[in-house]
Amino acid sequence: PAHSYSGDWNYYYSINLETGSNKRVSCIEKIEHRRFYFWETRFSKLEETRRSCSLMLAPQPGFLRGLILSLVLFPAAAQSPAAICEGAKTTEGACGILCAELSAMKILPNFNVVACMAKCSNSGLGDLSTVCRESLCEWGLESTALSLLNPEVEMRLLEAYFSSTQTLAAVVLTTKSILSLGATKGSKGWGAFSYLGGHLKNYGSYDGCNAIDGAHYCSTKISVANNIGYGPFAVCVPQTCSVADVNAIFNATQYSVANYLVNFTKTLSPNTSISVSQLVYPQETLCGDNSYPLDSNAITMIVVMSILGAAVVGASVYVYINATCRSTNREEEEDGEETIENSKFSSITEYATGGKGDSEYNFDDENSYGGYVSEAKEDQSMSQPINSMKRENPPVGRTASDTTSIWTKILTSISLTSSYTSFITLRKSTGTEAMDGVRVFSMLWVIFGHTYLWPFIGRNLPGYSNLTSIVPFDDSKDAFMSTWEGQVLPSAEFSVDTFFFMSGFLAAYVSLKKFRGKEPRDAVMSAPYLYLHRWLRLTPVYMLIIWFYTYIIPQTMKGPFFNMSGEIQACQENWYYNFLYVQTVFPDKPERAGCYGVSWYLADDMMFFWATPWLLAVFLWNKVIGVLFPLLLCVGSITAAWIVAWKKQLRVGTFDSSPYHDFYYNPPWMRAPAYLIGVILGMGYFEWRQRKLSIPKEYRFHVQNLMAIVVAVLFGSTVWGAQKANDGIPSSMSYSDNNAYIALSKPAWSIGVGMMLLMCFEGLGGPVGWLLSRPLFSYIAKLTFLMYLLHPMVLALMFFNKLTPIHYSAVNFSFNYIAAVFATMAIAFLAHLFVELPLAALQTLLMAKLFGREMGGGGSKKAATAKKGMFMSTERKGEYRQIGVDNGEVEEGK
């Protein structure tokens, strides 16, 4: 490169080796060209050999070479090596050669070395520690005179060059860029400088530096403004040089360059108001490998997970042994043929479920996880195990449950047999299977967006080497996010609104089926049970995953850019907000939502669920008011979003700086419309099914086409309606369009999802409905709750350990995305069997014990149904069952 002296030296050095020309003459000519007078003096005393020339003029990093030359060759080349080292332990020595280097680079016109030295001496380079100076001096001596006398001496300085970057030139050029951009700050803002194409960084060679004895790898980023800066620049320095030492050198370099540039600019333009302090920015340096010790929290987590895993395995062995004994003692059928009921697997499954198939231990209920899990069973009779189980009749006056001890129930319920049976069991067709497909595709969309964004969500991650291929710097129309197809990336936000919608729809539709014929007060009285049930169902798994991410994931990684300190601290200080599901109600204190960022959805969805019994009570009281009430709440939320977007100047653009997430994306009162629209459509569809309405055949084709057009318009306007918000940095989208899009896009998307699902429910979905209703999605849908919570761990393991930037291409991204999806799915499946379902089984037994479940036997129907409310128990025809609302549901699902 024209302005890179190290590059020039590399080029010249290669020609010398290939042509065999006189090495001494070539080296001296190059030195004189760069005005390194002290090099010529020093060189004249060295042996005129090819090796001496090669060693002396081996390219060295601008930053590192400048510092070490100041310690070795300044102030007098004729001194002995020891005297040089001792005399160079001064700020003047280091600053002298630093300024000489800046002058020799010829990037800065009319550079005054004396003035530079004066400013540099006052800038903090004198804070360099003595041990760091001594180590640098030792490296310098090894690479000059001593190395010529002893060829076996380790050339650590030369090796460090190949592990470092041309930092000095980078600092000069970027500081000049900052100065020139200052004139445009009013029009374009710092957005134009935010990454400058993402190329103002160099990571050197981490592995090369670690191979050098006594060296460690340091990287420094320089912050210009909030989330704006350049770097990192890597240097390989002695281990005795600390973070403070590296920062001191960077600060001196910045100060010297900035002082010259300001004075030079004022000479040309006296009215310039820029000062040195505006061009000297704080540094953030990391040295060595970042890792986290195995503390008591991590050990406790390992012990807890080990106990849980051992309990599941032990329970599975117990179930297998007992089921095997039952199988061997069972008499064969009269016809002598063994049926599926007599097979060993059937015996194990029957034993694990207490002879009830999967009806009692069916843990997927409609209000467990809202939109993330497979659709609820509309009543207990919908559970259809794959294997038909032959039931044994309990003694008269006793039930199957009564003949089994509580410990046996616990062991059988947490066994892998019970969990696996629950996983492979699909409900009978209800016409609403399309929700499973929507749930799965929405989850894949979430992982898609995060796989794109995860490499550069942290300031210290290497990110992408060709960020301009993704981010539209300089209003580039070729960057992925500014293209027509690239809108699928920022639009991944709508996947969460899809979950909100389905959560509201299921909460209303399924609960109203259970509340048939009930009074409004029954819905209100059921609220405490529902709250406790949902909290117990979500929280243990949720907290275990946060705990695992906070204390176990850091144990698996080690590297120079890996840093989870912020996330660990956020969870240590704010975990109880997650525990109570209220972390999103503090927009002015976003740090309270900093523990496991994706968990904001669970907080919002939980708070929406808190309101559901009250919304249903209003509907049971008066259907018209019951629909108008959530509709008015929805309109109020949309209006509030519009006002807040206007007052806070929120920007929907991904790279437009604004508190969009704090004041719109996370707060539940802003995201409520999607859930409320789901509740309204759930109420409407309940009435539609209740009255057994249907679309007349002669109108079905027209209704199908009309609804398809409306859905296409809604989806198209929301996905591509904000393309201008991603066409540059900053974006060109007007504030009026921006505010309207923020307020209306997510409700519009939710209406589109609702219409599409209603079409599928009524057989108008066509190929889309057929695809979404495939049985495969019903299995995967059972994992989506865990996939949502676990995919950040998978992405962290994929990207947090990177040592160099990723080159973005469609092929590379596809491989990363596919790997992330299948890894997340596999881990979710294991967690589903070993953690989620066993804990759900224990929660089911606990709630049955606490709320009306008679663990003894007998009792009259009147006694069994004495407890009022949402959940009761009844004894009918010798079978004891837990039901949803009253005895009518058992009668209906018998």
Short mmCIF file of C-alpha atoms in Angstrom, two decimals, residues 367-675:
data_model
loop_
_atom_site.label_atom_id
_atom_site.label_comp_id
_atom_site.label_asym_id
_atom_site.label_seq_id
_atom_site.Cartn_x
_atom_site.Cartn_y
_atom_site.Cartn_z
CA ASN A 367 -51.73 -22.67 29.43
CA SER A 368 -48.25 -24.00 30.11
CA TYR A 369 -46.18 -22.07 27.59
CA GLY A 370 -48.63 -20.10 25.54
CA GLY A 371 -47.63 -19.90 21.92
CA TYR A 372 -44.38 -21.86 22.18
CA VAL A 373 -45.63 -25.39 22.72
CA SER A 374 -47.85 -27.72 20.84
CA GLU A 375 -51.52 -26.87 20.93
CA ALA A 376 -53.39 -27.95 24.01
CA LYS A 377 -55.57 -30.92 24.27
CA GLU A 378 -59.09 -29.56 24.15
CA ASP A 379 -60.13 -32.18 26.69
CA GLN A 380 -58.52 -35.19 28.26
CA SER A 381 -60.05 -37.55 25.73
CA MET A 382 -57.97 -36.06 22.91
CA SER A 383 -54.84 -37.82 24.11
CA GLN A 384 -54.28 -40.81 21.85
CA PRO A 385 -51.22 -42.95 22.68
CA ILE A 386 -49.45 -44.69 19.84
CA ASN A 387 -49.72 -48.03 21.63
CA SER A 388 -53.10 -49.26 22.85
CA MET A 389 -52.86 -50.12 26.53
CA LYS A 390 -54.84 -52.90 28.21
CA ARG A 391 -56.04 -51.62 31.55
CA GLU A 392 -56.37 -53.62 34.70
CA ASN A 393 -59.49 -53.02 36.76
CA PRO A 394 -58.70 -51.97 40.30
CA PRO A 395 -60.49 -53.56 43.20
CA VAL A 396 -64.08 -52.46 43.80
CA GLY A 397 -64.14 -49.16 45.64
CA ARG A 398 -60.51 -48.49 44.78
CA THR A 399 -58.93 -46.80 41.77
CA ALA A 400 -55.79 -47.51 39.79
CA SER A 401 -54.20 -44.47 41.38
CA ASP A 402 -55.10 -45.65 44.85
CA THR A 403 -53.18 -48.93 44.55
CA THR A 404 -49.89 -47.15 43.83
CA SER A 405 -47.73 -45.41 46.44
CA ILE A 406 -46.78 -41.77 46.01
CA TRP A 407 -43.10 -42.67 45.51
CA THR A 408 -43.98 -45.14 42.80
CA LYS A 409 -46.02 -42.44 41.09
CA ILE A 410 -43.11 -40.03 41.28
CA LEU A 411 -40.63 -42.55 39.88
CA THR A 412 -42.90 -43.66 37.07
CA SER A 413 -43.85 -40.11 36.13
CA ILE A 414 -40.24 -38.88 35.77
CA SER A 415 -38.98 -41.95 33.94
CA LEU A 416 -37.80 -41.76 30.35
CA THR A 417 -40.56 -44.16 29.37
CA SER A 418 -43.23 -41.72 30.52
CA SER A 419 -41.45 -38.78 28.94
CA TYR A 420 -40.84 -40.53 25.64
CA THR A 421 -44.44 -41.78 25.53
CA SER A 422 -45.65 -38.25 26.09
CA PHE A 423 -43.41 -36.98 23.29
CA ILE A 424 -44.52 -39.53 20.68
CA THR A 425 -48.19 -39.21 21.60
CA LEU A 426 -50.18 -36.96 19.28
CA ARG A 427 -53.70 -35.75 19.90
CA LYS A 428 -56.58 -36.66 17.68
CA SER A 429 -57.23 -34.32 14.81
CA THR A 430 -59.03 -31.17 15.91
CA GLY A 431 -58.67 -29.15 12.72
CA THR A 432 -56.22 -26.76 14.36
CA GLU A 433 -52.97 -28.65 13.68
CA ALA A 434 -51.77 -25.79 11.47
CA MET A 435 -50.76 -23.93 14.62
CA ASP A 436 -47.98 -26.46 15.13
CA GLY A 437 -46.51 -25.66 11.72
CA VAL A 438 -46.76 -21.92 12.35
CA ARG A 439 -45.07 -22.41 15.70
CA VAL A 440 -42.17 -24.34 14.18
CA PHE A 441 -41.58 -21.93 11.29
CA SER A 442 -41.71 -18.98 13.69
CA MET A 443 -39.08 -20.63 15.86
CA LEU A 444 -36.88 -21.23 12.82
CA TRP A 445 -37.29 -17.55 11.96
CA VAL A 446 -36.10 -16.53 15.42
CA ILE A 447 -32.95 -18.65 15.05
CA PHE A 448 -32.46 -17.30 11.53
CA GLY A 449 -32.37 -13.69 12.71
CA HIS A 450 -30.17 -14.40 15.70
CA THR A 451 -27.70 -16.44 13.65
CA TYR A 452 -27.16 -13.35 11.49
CA LEU A 453 -26.86 -10.92 14.39
CA TRP A 454 -25.08 -12.95 17.07
CA PRO A 455 -21.53 -12.57 15.63
CA PHE A 456 -21.52 -8.82 16.21
CA ILE A 457 -23.94 -8.26 19.09
CA GLY A 458 -20.94 -7.87 21.44
CA ARG A 459 -18.35 -5.15 20.96
CA ASN A 460 -15.47 -7.54 21.53
CA LEU A 461 -16.55 -10.26 19.12
CA PRO A 462 -14.65 -10.46 15.82
CA GLY A 463 -17.90 -10.24 13.86
CA TYR A 464 -17.81 -10.29 10.06
CA SER A 465 -14.78 -9.57 7.90
CA ASN A 466 -17.01 -8.20 5.13
CA LEU A 467 -19.66 -6.41 7.13
CA THR A 468 -20.43 -4.23 4.13
CA SER A 469 -22.04 -7.28 2.53
CA ILE A 470 -24.70 -7.18 5.26
CA VAL A 471 -24.88 -3.62 6.58
CA PRO A 472 -25.63 -0.78 4.11
CA PHE A 473 -22.69 1.54 4.80
CA ASP A 474 -22.63 4.57 2.50
CA ASP A 475 -26.23 3.76 1.51
CA SER A 476 -25.06 0.67 -0.36
CA LYS A 477 -27.88 -1.02 -2.26
CA ASP A 478 -25.94 -4.29 -2.46
CA ALA A 479 -25.80 -4.91 1.29
CA PHE A 480 -28.09 -7.78 2.27
CA MET A 481 -30.18 -5.80 4.72
CA SER A 482 -31.02 -3.15 2.13
CA THR A 483 -32.15 -5.63 -0.51
CA TRP A 484 -35.67 -6.85 -1.15
CA GLU A 485 -34.94 -10.38 0.09
CA GLY A 486 -32.90 -9.05 3.00
CA GLN A 487 -36.02 -7.70 4.73
CA VAL A 488 -36.57 -11.19 6.07
CA LEU A 489 -33.81 -10.44 8.60
CA PRO A 490 -35.18 -7.35 10.42
CA SER A 491 -38.71 -8.70 9.98
CA ALA A 492 -37.84 -11.69 12.17
CA GLU A 493 -39.27 -9.58 14.99
CA PHE A 494 -42.72 -10.63 13.81
CA SER A 495 -42.08 -14.23 14.81
CA VAL A 496 -42.49 -13.19 18.44
CA ASP A 497 -45.79 -11.47 17.66
CA THR A 498 -46.92 -14.76 16.12
CA PHE A 499 -46.22 -16.46 19.44
CA PHE A 500 -48.08 -13.74 21.32
CA PHE A 501 -51.08 -14.14 19.01
CA MET A 502 -51.22 -17.93 19.39
CA SER A 503 -50.81 -17.65 23.15
CA GLY A 504 -53.80 -15.29 23.37
CA PHE A 505 -55.87 -17.37 20.95
CA LEU A 506 -55.32 -20.63 22.85
CA ALA A 507 -55.84 -19.02 26.26
CA ALA A 508 -59.24 -17.70 25.15
CA TYR A 509 -60.45 -20.54 22.92
CA VAL A 510 -59.51 -23.52 25.12
CA SER A 511 -60.44 -21.84 28.41
CA LEU A 512 -63.88 -20.86 27.10
CA LYS A 513 -64.50 -24.51 26.19
CA LYS A 514 -63.76 -25.38 29.80
CA PHE A 515 -65.96 -22.56 31.07
CA ARG A 516 -69.05 -23.56 29.13
CA GLY A 517 -72.10 -22.89 31.26
CA LYS A 518 -70.06 -21.25 34.03
CA GLU A 519 -70.44 -17.87 35.68
CA PRO A 520 -67.96 -14.96 35.41
CA ARG A 521 -67.00 -15.45 39.05
CA ASP A 522 -65.80 -18.97 38.23
CA ALA A 523 -63.22 -17.51 35.85
CA VAL A 524 -62.09 -15.03 38.49
CA MET A 525 -61.93 -17.67 41.21
CA SER A 526 -59.81 -19.89 38.98
CA ALA A 527 -57.17 -17.16 38.57
CA PRO A 528 -55.02 -18.01 41.64
CA TYR A 529 -54.78 -21.65 40.60
CA LEU A 530 -53.97 -20.76 37.01
CA TYR A 531 -51.28 -18.29 38.08
CA LEU A 532 -49.61 -20.80 40.39
CA HIS A 533 -49.93 -23.61 37.87
CA ARG A 534 -48.32 -21.60 35.09
CA TRP A 535 -45.58 -20.19 37.31
CA LEU A 536 -44.63 -23.62 38.59
CA ARG A 537 -44.72 -25.03 35.09
CA LEU A 538 -42.39 -22.42 33.57
CA THR A 539 -40.08 -21.28 36.33
CA PRO A 540 -38.05 -24.38 37.27
CA VAL A 541 -36.98 -25.05 33.68
CA TYR A 542 -36.54 -21.34 32.98
CA MET A 543 -34.34 -20.74 36.03
CA LEU A 544 -32.25 -23.87 35.41
CA ILE A 545 -31.48 -22.69 31.89
CA ILE A 546 -30.48 -19.20 33.08
CA TRP A 547 -28.35 -20.77 35.79
CA PHE A 548 -26.72 -23.11 33.28
CA TYR A 549 -26.02 -20.28 30.81
CA THR A 550 -24.59 -18.02 33.50
CA TYR A 551 -22.28 -20.46 35.24
CA ILE A 552 -21.68 -23.51 33.01
CA ILE A 553 -21.40 -22.05 29.50
CA PRO A 554 -18.49 -19.77 30.56
CA GLN A 555 -16.61 -22.88 31.71
CA THR A 556 -16.66 -24.28 28.17
CA MET A 557 -14.93 -21.34 26.49
CA LYS A 558 -11.62 -19.54 26.62
CA GLY A 559 -10.15 -16.88 24.36
CA PRO A 560 -9.10 -13.27 23.91
CA PHE A 561 -12.51 -11.95 22.81
CA PHE A 562 -14.74 -14.18 24.89
CA ASN A 563 -16.31 -12.05 27.60
CA MET A 564 -19.53 -12.86 29.45
CA SER A 565 -18.82 -10.69 32.49
CA GLY A 566 -21.66 -8.30 31.68
CA GLU A 567 -24.23 -11.07 31.34
CA ILE A 568 -23.00 -12.86 34.44
CA GLN A 569 -23.16 -9.67 36.48
CA ALA A 570 -26.64 -8.84 35.13
CA CYS A 571 -27.99 -12.22 36.19
CA GLN A 572 -26.30 -12.10 39.58
CA GLU A 573 -27.77 -8.67 40.31
CA ASN A 574 -31.18 -8.89 38.60
CA TRP A 575 -32.19 -12.57 38.56
CA TYR A 576 -35.20 -11.98 40.82
CA TYR A 577 -36.83 -9.77 38.18
CA ASN A 578 -36.75 -12.79 35.87
CA PHE A 579 -37.98 -14.97 38.72
CA LEU A 580 -41.04 -12.73 39.07
CA TYR A 581 -41.41 -12.10 35.30
CA VAL A 582 -41.32 -8.32 35.65
CA GLN A 583 -37.98 -7.41 34.05
CA THR A 584 -39.62 -5.60 31.13
CA VAL A 585 -41.64 -3.05 33.10
CA PHE A 586 -38.69 -0.71 33.72
CA PRO A 587 -37.94 1.04 30.41
CA ASP A 588 -35.87 3.69 32.18
CA LYS A 589 -33.72 0.97 33.77
CA PRO A 590 -32.90 -1.44 30.94
CA GLU A 591 -30.21 -3.14 33.02
CA ARG A 592 -32.98 -4.95 34.92
CA ALA A 593 -33.81 -6.81 31.71
CA GLY A 594 -30.16 -7.65 31.07
CA CYS A 595 -30.26 -11.20 32.44
CA TYR A 596 -30.67 -13.60 29.52
CA GLY A 597 -31.97 -11.12 27.00
CA VAL A 598 -34.35 -13.43 25.10
CA SER A 599 -36.32 -14.02 28.30
CA TRP A 600 -38.16 -10.73 27.82
CA TYR A 601 -40.80 -12.67 25.87
CA LEU A 602 -41.59 -14.91 28.85
CA ALA A 603 -42.08 -11.86 31.09
CA ASP A 604 -44.49 -10.19 28.68
CA ASP A 605 -46.40 -13.39 27.97
CA MET A 606 -46.74 -14.13 31.69
CA MET A 607 -48.15 -10.67 32.36
CA PHE A 608 -50.59 -11.07 29.47
CA PHE A 609 -51.68 -14.36 30.99
CA TRP A 610 -52.34 -12.65 34.31
CA ALA A 611 -55.02 -10.57 32.58
CA THR A 612 -56.66 -13.50 30.76
CA PRO A 613 -59.06 -14.76 33.49
CA TRP A 614 -60.41 -11.25 33.90
CA LEU A 615 -60.90 -10.80 30.15
CA LEU A 616 -62.74 -14.12 30.03
CA ALA A 617 -64.88 -13.14 33.01
CA VAL A 618 -66.04 -10.04 31.14
CA PHE A 619 -66.83 -12.18 28.08
CA LEU A 620 -68.85 -14.65 30.17
CA TRP A 621 -70.76 -11.71 31.63
CA ASN A 622 -71.51 -10.03 28.31
CA LYS A 623 -70.15 -11.26 24.99
CA VAL A 624 -70.33 -7.92 23.19
CA ILE A 625 -68.58 -6.04 25.98
CA GLY A 626 -66.23 -8.98 26.34
CA VAL A 627 -65.02 -8.43 22.76
CA LEU A 628 -65.06 -4.63 22.88
CA PHE A 629 -63.01 -4.47 26.09
CA PRO A 630 -59.81 -6.14 24.71
CA LEU A 631 -60.39 -4.27 21.45
CA LEU A 632 -60.30 -0.94 23.31
CA LEU A 633 -57.16 -2.06 25.16
CA CYS A 634 -55.58 -2.92 21.82
CA VAL A 635 -56.42 0.49 20.34
CA GLY A 636 -55.05 2.19 23.45
CA SER A 637 -51.78 0.28 23.19
CA ILE A 638 -51.40 1.19 19.50
CA THR A 639 -52.05 4.86 20.28
CA ALA A 640 -49.54 4.83 23.12
CA ALA A 641 -46.92 3.26 20.85
CA TRP A 642 -47.46 5.99 18.25
CA ILE A 643 -47.10 8.74 20.87
CA VAL A 644 -44.01 7.21 22.49
CA ALA A 645 -42.36 6.70 19.10
CA TRP A 646 -42.93 10.39 18.35
CA LYS A 647 -41.82 11.75 21.74
CA LYS A 648 -38.79 9.48 22.19
CA GLN A 649 -37.85 9.70 18.48
CA LEU A 650 -37.70 5.92 18.27
CA ARG A 651 -36.29 4.45 15.08
CA VAL A 652 -37.18 1.02 13.76
CA GLY A 653 -34.00 0.80 11.68
CA THR A 654 -31.56 -1.78 13.00
CA PHE A 655 -28.60 0.60 12.93
CA ASP A 656 -30.44 3.83 13.74
CA SER A 657 -29.47 4.83 17.23
CA SER A 658 -32.55 5.11 19.48
CA PRO A 659 -34.01 3.50 22.64
CA TYR A 660 -36.37 1.43 20.48
CA HIS A 661 -36.00 -1.76 22.50
CA ASP A 662 -36.25 -0.10 25.89
CA PHE A 663 -39.39 1.91 25.23
CA TYR A 664 -41.24 -0.12 22.59
CA TYR A 665 -39.91 -3.59 21.88
CA ASN A 666 -39.80 -4.92 25.46
CA PRO A 667 -42.56 -3.23 27.55
CA PRO A 668 -45.72 -5.39 27.75
CA TRP A 669 -48.08 -2.44 27.31
CA MET A 670 -46.54 -1.86 23.89
CA ARG A 671 -46.57 -5.50 22.75
CA ALA A 672 -50.06 -6.32 24.04
CA PRO A 673 -51.97 -5.85 20.71
CA ALA A 674 -50.77 -9.19 19.27
CA TYR A 675 -51.94 -11.07 22.35
#
